[in-house]
Short mmCIF file of C-alpha atoms in Angstrom, two decimals:
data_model
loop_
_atom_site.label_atom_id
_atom_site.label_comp_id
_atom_site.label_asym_id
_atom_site.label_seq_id
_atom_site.Cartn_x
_atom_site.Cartn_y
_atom_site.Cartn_z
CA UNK A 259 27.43 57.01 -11.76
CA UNK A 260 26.28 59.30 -14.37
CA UNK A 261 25.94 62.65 -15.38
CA UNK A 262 26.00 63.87 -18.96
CA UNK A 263 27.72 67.41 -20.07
CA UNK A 264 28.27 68.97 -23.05
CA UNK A 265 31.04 71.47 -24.22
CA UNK A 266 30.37 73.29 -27.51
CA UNK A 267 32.56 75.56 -29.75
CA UNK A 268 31.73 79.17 -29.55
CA UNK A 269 31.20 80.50 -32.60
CA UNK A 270 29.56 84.08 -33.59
CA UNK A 271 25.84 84.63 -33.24
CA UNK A 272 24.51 84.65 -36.90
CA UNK A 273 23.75 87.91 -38.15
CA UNK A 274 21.39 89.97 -36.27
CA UNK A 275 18.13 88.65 -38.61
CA UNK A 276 18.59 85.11 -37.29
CA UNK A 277 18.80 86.28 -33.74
CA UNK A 278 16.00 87.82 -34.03
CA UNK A 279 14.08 85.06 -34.97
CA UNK A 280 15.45 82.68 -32.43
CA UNK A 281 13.36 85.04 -30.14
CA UNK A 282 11.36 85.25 -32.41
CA UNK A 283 7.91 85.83 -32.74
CA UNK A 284 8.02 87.56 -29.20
CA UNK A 285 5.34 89.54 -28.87
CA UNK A 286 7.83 92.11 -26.95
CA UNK A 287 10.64 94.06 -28.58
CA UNK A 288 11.63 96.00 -25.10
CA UNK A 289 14.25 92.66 -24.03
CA UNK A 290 17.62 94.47 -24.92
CA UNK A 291 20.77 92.59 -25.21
CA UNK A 292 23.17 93.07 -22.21
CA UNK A 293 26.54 93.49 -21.88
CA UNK A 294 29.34 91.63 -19.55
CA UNK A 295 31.49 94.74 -19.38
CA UNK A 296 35.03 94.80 -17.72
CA UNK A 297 34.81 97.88 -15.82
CA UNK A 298 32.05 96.22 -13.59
CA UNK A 299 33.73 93.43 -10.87
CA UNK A 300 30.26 91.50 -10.10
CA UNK A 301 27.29 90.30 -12.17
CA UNK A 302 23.90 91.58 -11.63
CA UNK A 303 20.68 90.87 -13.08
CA UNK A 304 18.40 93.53 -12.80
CA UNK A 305 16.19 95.42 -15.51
CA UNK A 306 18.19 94.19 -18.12
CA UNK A 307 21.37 95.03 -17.30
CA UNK A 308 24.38 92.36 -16.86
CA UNK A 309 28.09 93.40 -16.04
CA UNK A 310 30.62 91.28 -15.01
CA UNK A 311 34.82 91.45 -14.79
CA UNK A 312 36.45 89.68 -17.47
CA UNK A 313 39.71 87.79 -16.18
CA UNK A 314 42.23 85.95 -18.47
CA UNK A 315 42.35 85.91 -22.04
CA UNK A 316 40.81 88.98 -23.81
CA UNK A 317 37.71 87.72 -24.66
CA UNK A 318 34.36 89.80 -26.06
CA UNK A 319 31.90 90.13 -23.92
CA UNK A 320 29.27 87.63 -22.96
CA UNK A 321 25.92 89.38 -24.20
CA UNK A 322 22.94 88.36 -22.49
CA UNK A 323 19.20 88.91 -24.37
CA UNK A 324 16.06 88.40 -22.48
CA UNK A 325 14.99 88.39 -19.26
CA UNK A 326 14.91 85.56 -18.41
CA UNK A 327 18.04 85.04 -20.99
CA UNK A 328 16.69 84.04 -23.88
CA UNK A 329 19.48 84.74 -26.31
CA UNK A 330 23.40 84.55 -25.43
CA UNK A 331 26.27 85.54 -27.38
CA UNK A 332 29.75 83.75 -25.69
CA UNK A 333 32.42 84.70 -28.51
CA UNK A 334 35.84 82.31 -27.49
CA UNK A 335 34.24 80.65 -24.55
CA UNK A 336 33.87 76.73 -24.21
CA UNK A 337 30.97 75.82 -23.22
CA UNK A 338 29.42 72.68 -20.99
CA UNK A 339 26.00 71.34 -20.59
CA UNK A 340 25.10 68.99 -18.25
CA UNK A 341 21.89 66.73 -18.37
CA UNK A 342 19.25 65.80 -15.54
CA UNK A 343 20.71 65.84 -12.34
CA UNK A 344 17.34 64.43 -10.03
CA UNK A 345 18.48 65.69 -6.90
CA UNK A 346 21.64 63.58 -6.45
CA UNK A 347 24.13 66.10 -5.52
CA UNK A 348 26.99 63.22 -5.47
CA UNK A 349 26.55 62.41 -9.25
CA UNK A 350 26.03 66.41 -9.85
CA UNK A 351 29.72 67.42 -8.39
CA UNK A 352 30.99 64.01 -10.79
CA UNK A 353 29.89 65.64 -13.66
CA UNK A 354 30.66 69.02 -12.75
CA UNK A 355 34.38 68.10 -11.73
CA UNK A 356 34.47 65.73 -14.82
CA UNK A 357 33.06 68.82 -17.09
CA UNK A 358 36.66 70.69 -15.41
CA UNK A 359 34.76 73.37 -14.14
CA UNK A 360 34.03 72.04 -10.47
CA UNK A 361 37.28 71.78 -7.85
CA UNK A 362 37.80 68.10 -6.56
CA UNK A 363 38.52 69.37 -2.86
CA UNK A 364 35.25 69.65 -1.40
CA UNK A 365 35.20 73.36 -2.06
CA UNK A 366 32.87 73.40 -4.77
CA UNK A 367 34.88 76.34 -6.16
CA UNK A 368 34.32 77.01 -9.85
CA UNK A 369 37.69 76.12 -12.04
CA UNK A 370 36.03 76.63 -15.56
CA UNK A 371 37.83 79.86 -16.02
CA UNK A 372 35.48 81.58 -19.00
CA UNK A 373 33.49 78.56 -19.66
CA UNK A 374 29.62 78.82 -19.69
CA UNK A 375 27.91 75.68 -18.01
CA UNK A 376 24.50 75.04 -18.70
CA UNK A 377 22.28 72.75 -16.67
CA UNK A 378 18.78 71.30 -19.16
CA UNK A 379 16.70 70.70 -15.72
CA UNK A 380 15.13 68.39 -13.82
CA UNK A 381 17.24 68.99 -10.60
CA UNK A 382 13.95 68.20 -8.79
CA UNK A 383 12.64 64.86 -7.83
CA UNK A 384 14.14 61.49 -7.18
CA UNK A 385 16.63 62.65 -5.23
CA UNK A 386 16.88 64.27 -1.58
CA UNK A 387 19.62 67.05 -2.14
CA UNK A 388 17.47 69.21 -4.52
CA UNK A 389 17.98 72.60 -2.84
CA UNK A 390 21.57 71.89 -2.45
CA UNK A 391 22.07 71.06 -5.96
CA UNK A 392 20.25 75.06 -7.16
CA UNK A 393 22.36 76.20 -4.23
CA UNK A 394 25.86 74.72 -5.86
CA UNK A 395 24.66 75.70 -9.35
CA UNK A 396 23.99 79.86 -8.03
CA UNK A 397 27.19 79.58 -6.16
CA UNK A 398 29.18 78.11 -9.15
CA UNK A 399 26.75 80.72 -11.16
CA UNK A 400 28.50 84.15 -9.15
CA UNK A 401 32.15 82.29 -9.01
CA UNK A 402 31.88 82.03 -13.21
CA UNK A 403 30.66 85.51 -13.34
CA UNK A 404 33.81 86.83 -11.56
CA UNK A 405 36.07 84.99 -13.91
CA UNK A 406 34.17 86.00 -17.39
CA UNK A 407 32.40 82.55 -17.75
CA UNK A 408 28.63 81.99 -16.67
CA UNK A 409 26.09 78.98 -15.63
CA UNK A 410 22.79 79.11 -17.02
CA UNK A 411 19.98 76.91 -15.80
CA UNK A 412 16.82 75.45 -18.11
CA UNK A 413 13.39 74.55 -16.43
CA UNK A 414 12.64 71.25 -17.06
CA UNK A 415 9.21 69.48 -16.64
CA UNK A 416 9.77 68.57 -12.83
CA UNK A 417 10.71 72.09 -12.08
CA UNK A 418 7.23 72.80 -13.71
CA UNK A 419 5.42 70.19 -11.89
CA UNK A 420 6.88 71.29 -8.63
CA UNK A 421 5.60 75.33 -8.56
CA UNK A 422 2.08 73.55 -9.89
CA UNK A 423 2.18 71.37 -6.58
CA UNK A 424 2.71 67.88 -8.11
CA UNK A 425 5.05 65.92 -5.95
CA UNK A 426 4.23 62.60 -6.85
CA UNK A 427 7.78 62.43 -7.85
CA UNK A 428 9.35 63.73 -4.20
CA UNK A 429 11.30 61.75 -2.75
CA UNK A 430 11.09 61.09 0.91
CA UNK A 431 14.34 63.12 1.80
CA UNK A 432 13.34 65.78 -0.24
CA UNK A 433 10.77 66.59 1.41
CA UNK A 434 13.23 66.42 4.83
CA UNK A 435 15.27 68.94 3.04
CA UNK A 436 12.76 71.22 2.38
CA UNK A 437 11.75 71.03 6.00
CA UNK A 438 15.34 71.60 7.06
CA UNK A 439 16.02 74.53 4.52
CA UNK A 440 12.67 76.26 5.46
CA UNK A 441 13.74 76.27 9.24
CA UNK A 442 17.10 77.32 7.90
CA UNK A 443 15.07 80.68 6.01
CA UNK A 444 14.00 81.07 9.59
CA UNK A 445 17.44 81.42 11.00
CA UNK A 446 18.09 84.00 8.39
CA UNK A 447 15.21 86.08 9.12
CA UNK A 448 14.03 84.90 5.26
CA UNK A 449 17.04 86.82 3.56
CA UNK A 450 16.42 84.32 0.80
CA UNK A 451 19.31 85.09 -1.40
CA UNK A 452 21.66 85.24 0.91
CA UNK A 453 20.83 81.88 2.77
CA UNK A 454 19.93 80.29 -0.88
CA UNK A 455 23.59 80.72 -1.83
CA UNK A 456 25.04 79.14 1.30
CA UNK A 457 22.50 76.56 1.63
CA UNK A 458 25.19 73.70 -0.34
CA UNK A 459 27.88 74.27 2.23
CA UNK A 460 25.59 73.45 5.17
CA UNK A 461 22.66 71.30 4.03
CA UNK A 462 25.21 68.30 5.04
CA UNK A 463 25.22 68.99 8.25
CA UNK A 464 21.66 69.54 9.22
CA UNK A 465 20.80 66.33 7.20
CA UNK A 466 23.12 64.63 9.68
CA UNK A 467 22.02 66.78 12.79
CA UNK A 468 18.09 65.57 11.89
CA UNK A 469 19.41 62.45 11.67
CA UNK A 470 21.09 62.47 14.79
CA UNK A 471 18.03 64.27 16.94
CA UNK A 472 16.47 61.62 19.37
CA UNK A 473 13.21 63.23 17.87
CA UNK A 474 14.09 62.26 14.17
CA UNK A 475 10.97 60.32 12.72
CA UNK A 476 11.18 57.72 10.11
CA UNK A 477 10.79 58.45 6.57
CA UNK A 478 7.26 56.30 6.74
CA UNK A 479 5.91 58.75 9.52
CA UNK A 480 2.97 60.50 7.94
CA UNK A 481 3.48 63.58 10.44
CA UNK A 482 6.67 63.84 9.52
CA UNK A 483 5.49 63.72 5.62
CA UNK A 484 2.78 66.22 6.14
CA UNK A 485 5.39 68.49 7.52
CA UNK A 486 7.59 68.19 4.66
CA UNK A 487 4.71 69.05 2.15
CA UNK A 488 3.67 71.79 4.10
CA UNK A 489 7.34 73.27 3.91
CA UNK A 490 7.80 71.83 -0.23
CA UNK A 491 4.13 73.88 -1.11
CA UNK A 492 5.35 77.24 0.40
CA UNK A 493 8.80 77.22 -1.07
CA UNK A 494 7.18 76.07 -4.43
CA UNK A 495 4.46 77.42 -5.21
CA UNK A 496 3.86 80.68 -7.76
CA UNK A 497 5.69 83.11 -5.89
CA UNK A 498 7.20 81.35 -2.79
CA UNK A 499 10.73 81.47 -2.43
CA UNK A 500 12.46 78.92 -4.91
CA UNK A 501 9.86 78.69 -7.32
CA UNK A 502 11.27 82.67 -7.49
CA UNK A 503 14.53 81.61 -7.65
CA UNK A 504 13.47 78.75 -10.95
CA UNK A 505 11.76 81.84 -12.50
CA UNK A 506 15.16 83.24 -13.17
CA UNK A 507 15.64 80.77 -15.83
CA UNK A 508 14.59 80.03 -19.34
CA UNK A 509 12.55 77.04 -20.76
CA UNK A 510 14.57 77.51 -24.33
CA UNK A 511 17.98 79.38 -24.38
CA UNK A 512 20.40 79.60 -27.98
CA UNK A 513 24.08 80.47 -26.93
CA UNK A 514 25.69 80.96 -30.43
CA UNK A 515 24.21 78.77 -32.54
CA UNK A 516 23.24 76.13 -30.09
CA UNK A 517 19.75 75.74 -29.11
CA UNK A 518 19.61 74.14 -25.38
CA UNK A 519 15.80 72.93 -24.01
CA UNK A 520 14.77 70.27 -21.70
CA UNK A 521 12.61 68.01 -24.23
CA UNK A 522 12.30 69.59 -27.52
CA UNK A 523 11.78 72.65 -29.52
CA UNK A 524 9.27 72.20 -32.41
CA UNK A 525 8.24 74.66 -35.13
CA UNK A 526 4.99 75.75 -33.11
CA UNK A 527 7.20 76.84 -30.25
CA UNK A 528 9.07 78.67 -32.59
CA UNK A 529 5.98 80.45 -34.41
CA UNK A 530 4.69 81.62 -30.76
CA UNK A 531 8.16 82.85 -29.66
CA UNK A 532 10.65 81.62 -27.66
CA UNK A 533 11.15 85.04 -25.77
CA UNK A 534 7.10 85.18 -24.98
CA UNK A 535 7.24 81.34 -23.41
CA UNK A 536 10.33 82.29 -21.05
CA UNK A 537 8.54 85.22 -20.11
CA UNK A 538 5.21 83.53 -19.17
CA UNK A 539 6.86 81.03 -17.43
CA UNK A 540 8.99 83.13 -15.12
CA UNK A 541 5.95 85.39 -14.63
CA UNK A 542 3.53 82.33 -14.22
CA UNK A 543 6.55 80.70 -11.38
CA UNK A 544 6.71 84.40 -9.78
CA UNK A 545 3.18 84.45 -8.70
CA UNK A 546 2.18 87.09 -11.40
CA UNK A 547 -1.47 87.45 -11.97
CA UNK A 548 -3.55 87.72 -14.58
CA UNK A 549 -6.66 90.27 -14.95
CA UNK A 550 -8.95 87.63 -13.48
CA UNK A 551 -6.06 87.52 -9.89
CA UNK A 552 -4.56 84.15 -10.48
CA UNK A 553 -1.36 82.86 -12.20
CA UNK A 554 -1.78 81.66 -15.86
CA UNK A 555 -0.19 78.33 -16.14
CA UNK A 556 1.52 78.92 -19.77
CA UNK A 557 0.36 75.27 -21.25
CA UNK A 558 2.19 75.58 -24.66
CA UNK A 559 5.50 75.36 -22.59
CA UNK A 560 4.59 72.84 -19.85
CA UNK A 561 1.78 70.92 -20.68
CA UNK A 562 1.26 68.37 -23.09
CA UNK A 563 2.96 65.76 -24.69
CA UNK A 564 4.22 68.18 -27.43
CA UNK A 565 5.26 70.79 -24.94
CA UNK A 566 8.45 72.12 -24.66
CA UNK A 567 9.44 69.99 -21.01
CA UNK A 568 7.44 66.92 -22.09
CA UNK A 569 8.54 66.55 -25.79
CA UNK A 570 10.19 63.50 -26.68
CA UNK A 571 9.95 63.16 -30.30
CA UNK A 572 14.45 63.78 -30.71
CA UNK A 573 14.68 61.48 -28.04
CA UNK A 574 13.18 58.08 -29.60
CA UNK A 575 15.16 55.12 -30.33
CA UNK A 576 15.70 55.42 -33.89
CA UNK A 577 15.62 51.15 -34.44
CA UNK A 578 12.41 51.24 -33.62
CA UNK A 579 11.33 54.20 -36.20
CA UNK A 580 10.30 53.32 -39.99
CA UNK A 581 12.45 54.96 -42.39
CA UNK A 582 9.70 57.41 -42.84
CA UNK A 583 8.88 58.22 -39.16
CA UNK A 584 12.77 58.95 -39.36
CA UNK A 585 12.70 61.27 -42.12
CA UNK A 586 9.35 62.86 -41.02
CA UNK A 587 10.97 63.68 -37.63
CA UNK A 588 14.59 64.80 -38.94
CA UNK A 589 12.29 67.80 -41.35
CA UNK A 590 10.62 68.86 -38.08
CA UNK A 591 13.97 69.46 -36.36
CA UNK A 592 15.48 71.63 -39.59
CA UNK A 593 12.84 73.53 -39.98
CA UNK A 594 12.68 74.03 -36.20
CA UNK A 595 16.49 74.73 -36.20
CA UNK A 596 16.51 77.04 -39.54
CA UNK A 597 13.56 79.18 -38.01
CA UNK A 598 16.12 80.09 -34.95
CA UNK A 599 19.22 80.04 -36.96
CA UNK A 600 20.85 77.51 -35.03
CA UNK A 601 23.14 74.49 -35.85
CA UNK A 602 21.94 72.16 -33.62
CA UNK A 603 19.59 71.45 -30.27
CA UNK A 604 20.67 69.52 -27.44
CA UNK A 605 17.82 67.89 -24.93
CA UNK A 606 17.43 65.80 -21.72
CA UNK A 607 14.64 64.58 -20.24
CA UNK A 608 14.87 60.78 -21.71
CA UNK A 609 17.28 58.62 -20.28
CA UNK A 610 19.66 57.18 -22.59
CA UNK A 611 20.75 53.80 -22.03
CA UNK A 612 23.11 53.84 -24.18
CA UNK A 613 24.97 57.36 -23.18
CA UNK A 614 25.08 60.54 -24.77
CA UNK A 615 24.71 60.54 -28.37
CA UNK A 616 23.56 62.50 -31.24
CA UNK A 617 20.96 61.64 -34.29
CA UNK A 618 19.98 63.35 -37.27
CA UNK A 619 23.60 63.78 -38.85
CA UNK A 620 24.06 65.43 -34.84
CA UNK A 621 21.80 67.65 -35.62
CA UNK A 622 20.12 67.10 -31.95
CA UNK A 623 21.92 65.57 -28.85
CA UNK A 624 20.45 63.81 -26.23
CA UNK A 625 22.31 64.10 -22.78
CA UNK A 626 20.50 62.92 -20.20
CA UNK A 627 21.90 59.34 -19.17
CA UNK A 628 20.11 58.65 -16.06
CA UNK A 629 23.13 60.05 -13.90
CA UNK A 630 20.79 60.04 -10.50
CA UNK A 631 20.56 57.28 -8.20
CA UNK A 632 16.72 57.70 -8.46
CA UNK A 633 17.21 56.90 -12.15
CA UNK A 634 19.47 54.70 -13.60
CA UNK A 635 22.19 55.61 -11.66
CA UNK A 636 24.33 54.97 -14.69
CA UNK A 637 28.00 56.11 -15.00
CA UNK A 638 28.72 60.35 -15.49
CA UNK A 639 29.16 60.63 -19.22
CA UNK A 640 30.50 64.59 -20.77
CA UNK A 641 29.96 65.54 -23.99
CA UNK A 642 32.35 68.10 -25.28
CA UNK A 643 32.91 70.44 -27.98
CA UNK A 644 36.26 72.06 -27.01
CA UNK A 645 36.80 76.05 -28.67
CA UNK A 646 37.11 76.13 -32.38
CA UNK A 647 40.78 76.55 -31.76
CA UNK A 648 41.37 73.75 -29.63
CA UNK A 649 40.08 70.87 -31.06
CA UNK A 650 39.29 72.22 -35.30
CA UNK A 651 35.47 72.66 -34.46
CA UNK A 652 35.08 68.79 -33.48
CA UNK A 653 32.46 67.68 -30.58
CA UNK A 654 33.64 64.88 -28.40
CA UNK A 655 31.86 62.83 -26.23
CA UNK A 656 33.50 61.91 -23.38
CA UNK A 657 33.13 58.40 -21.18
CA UNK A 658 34.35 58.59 -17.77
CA UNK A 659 35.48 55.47 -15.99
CA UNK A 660 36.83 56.88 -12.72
CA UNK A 661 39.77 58.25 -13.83
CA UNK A 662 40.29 57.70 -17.09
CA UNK A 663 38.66 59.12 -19.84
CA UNK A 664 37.87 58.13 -23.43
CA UNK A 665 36.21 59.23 -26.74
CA UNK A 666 32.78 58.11 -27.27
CA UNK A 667 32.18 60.03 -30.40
CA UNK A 668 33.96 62.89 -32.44
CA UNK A 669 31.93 65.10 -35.07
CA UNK A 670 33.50 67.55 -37.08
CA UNK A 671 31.31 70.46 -37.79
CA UNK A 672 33.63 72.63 -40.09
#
């Protein structure tokens, strides 16, 4: 089993000059920063402005820039991050529960407390339980929010490939689930939020009603199949209901001075501004035209081998890298993580084999371990870096082996 999460000290944003230039080169100056404030007792997103109660300790406000965020200040809070998940909703509660902020009672109630979880993408593909996975993450997402902590989401490269209709990657029962959640829309008169949120606590049981119908077809049947990609293309596509809901999140997101992307920032993403990319791509997933009536694909963030969801330059095997390929790589990463005054950058997208780990004097983290059973199916593996006061500023990584856990790695960043 395997999922990988990472907890990271919250420290203060740098001064306001470096968070501007973690945005920075937007070409917009109206995102303004948003506020969890405590005399509000739910979080909303909506032009801009965020409230949200603050229970427990007093904490500052979590600040929220960009829409989608782009920029978030968590003073206090500990914060997870959880690698690719590929539709493998088993291996996604693991982690979560693992990470402490998911109850082990079949619930799925959020017991993070102020913690901010952040997911680095690829929930879709390889896996049937897709829906049901975005479903536990929005639930978990308004449970946080009530207690002063928060789940963000990154769009990986099979989110991206999804809302552009490539489903080479679909597996058979995800297509069944689409099927089965569309129908589901129908029963909810396509109230899409509503039934979105609820979809985890019933996609169970009309996996094992279909099942169960004398009229279920095999997962060979190509009527069947055509059905499923019928249901997959209008839920996906620019504008249709969850490629809406994916819009909601960024491609690049700094909380503190963390940087948190799918494959890998680089100094050109940097130059055209991270705020600008997460804007194109939520308007590009939305169904937002351009002057000539169709949606822009924005190819600097999802196309290419250098693109922000394909990159896999941090992720390499550094055996196999001459000392110079090594050194070449580690001065793209500084000046990537200077130009967005950030400490560090943490990535999934390449399985490791060998679990979570960092490179580059931990200057980047790689925490995707192949947790699905469409992937490696390897054992759930948390990275941690516990509040500043807990644990002196020192990032642990975590190995699960049912239940016990041990240290994989400690780095002390004080």
């Amino acid at each position: 089993m395997a999922s990988s999460s990472l907890c990271l000290n919250s420290l203060p944003l740098p001064p306001s000059s470096s968070s501007s230039s973690s945005s920075s080169s937007s070409s917009s100056s109206s995102s303004h920063p948003r506020k969890l404030s405590e005399t509000c007792s739910s979080w909303t997103l909506s032009n801009n402005n965020v409230c949200c109660s603050i229970a427990g300790a007093a904490l500052k406000p979590i600040v929220v820039s960009g829409n989608p965020p782009t920029v978030v200040s968590a003073p206090g809070r500990r914060i997870v991050a959880v690698g690719d998940l590929h539709g493998d909703i088993d291996q996604a509660r693991c982690a979560l529960e693992i990470a402490g902020v998911l109850s082990s009672d079949g619930q799925d109630s959020w017991t993070g407390g102020q913690t901010v979880l952040i997911q680095l993408g690829d929930v879709l593909d390889r896996g049937e339980d897709e829906i049901a996975i975005l479903s536990l993450l929005r639930s978990l997402d308004i449970q946080a929010k009530a207690e002063g902590g928060a789940v963000f989401q990154i769009n990986g490269n099979h989110e991206t490939m999804n809302v552009e209709g490539d489903f080479r990657y679909v597996d058979s029962g995800g297509f069944d689930e689409c099927t089965d959640f569309l129908d589901y829309l129908n029963d909810y008169h396509y109230d899409c939020e509503e039934a979105f949120v609820g979809w985890v606590g019933v996609s169970k049981r009309w996996k094992e009603d279909r099942r169960m119908s004398k009229n279920y077809l095999g997962p060979l049947n190509l009527v069947k199949r055509q059905k499923g990609v019928i249901a997959r293309s209008v839920l996906f596509r620019p504008g249709g209901p969850l490629a809406c809901e994916l819009a909601r999140h960024a491609i690049v997101l700094k909380v503190n001075d963390w940087l948190f992307c799918h494959g890998g920032l680089l100094p050109h993403h940097v130059a055209y501004g991270i705020e600008r990319m997460n804007r194109e791509v939520s308007d590009w997933m939305r169904g937002l035209s351009d002057s000539d009536g169709s949606p822009r694909i924005p190819f600097l963030a999802t196309h290419g081998y250098d693109s922000v969801v394909w990159n896999r330059l941090y992720s390499r095997d550094t055996s196999d890298l001459e000392d110079y390929q090594i050194g070449q790589i580690n001065t793209i990463l500084q000046e990537t993580l200077q130009a967005v005054g950030a400490k560090a950058m943490v990535v999934g997208h390449t399985p490791q084999t060998t679990g979570v780990n960092c490179e580059y004097n931990c200057s980047i983290w790689r925490i995707d371990v192949g947790m699905s059973s469409g992937v490696l199916y390897s054992r759930p593996e948390v990275v941690l870096f516990m509040v500043l006061e807990i644990k002196d500023d020192k990032a642990r990584a975590i190995r699960s082996n049912w239940d016990t856990f041990s240290e994989l790695h400690v780095v002390d960043y004080t």
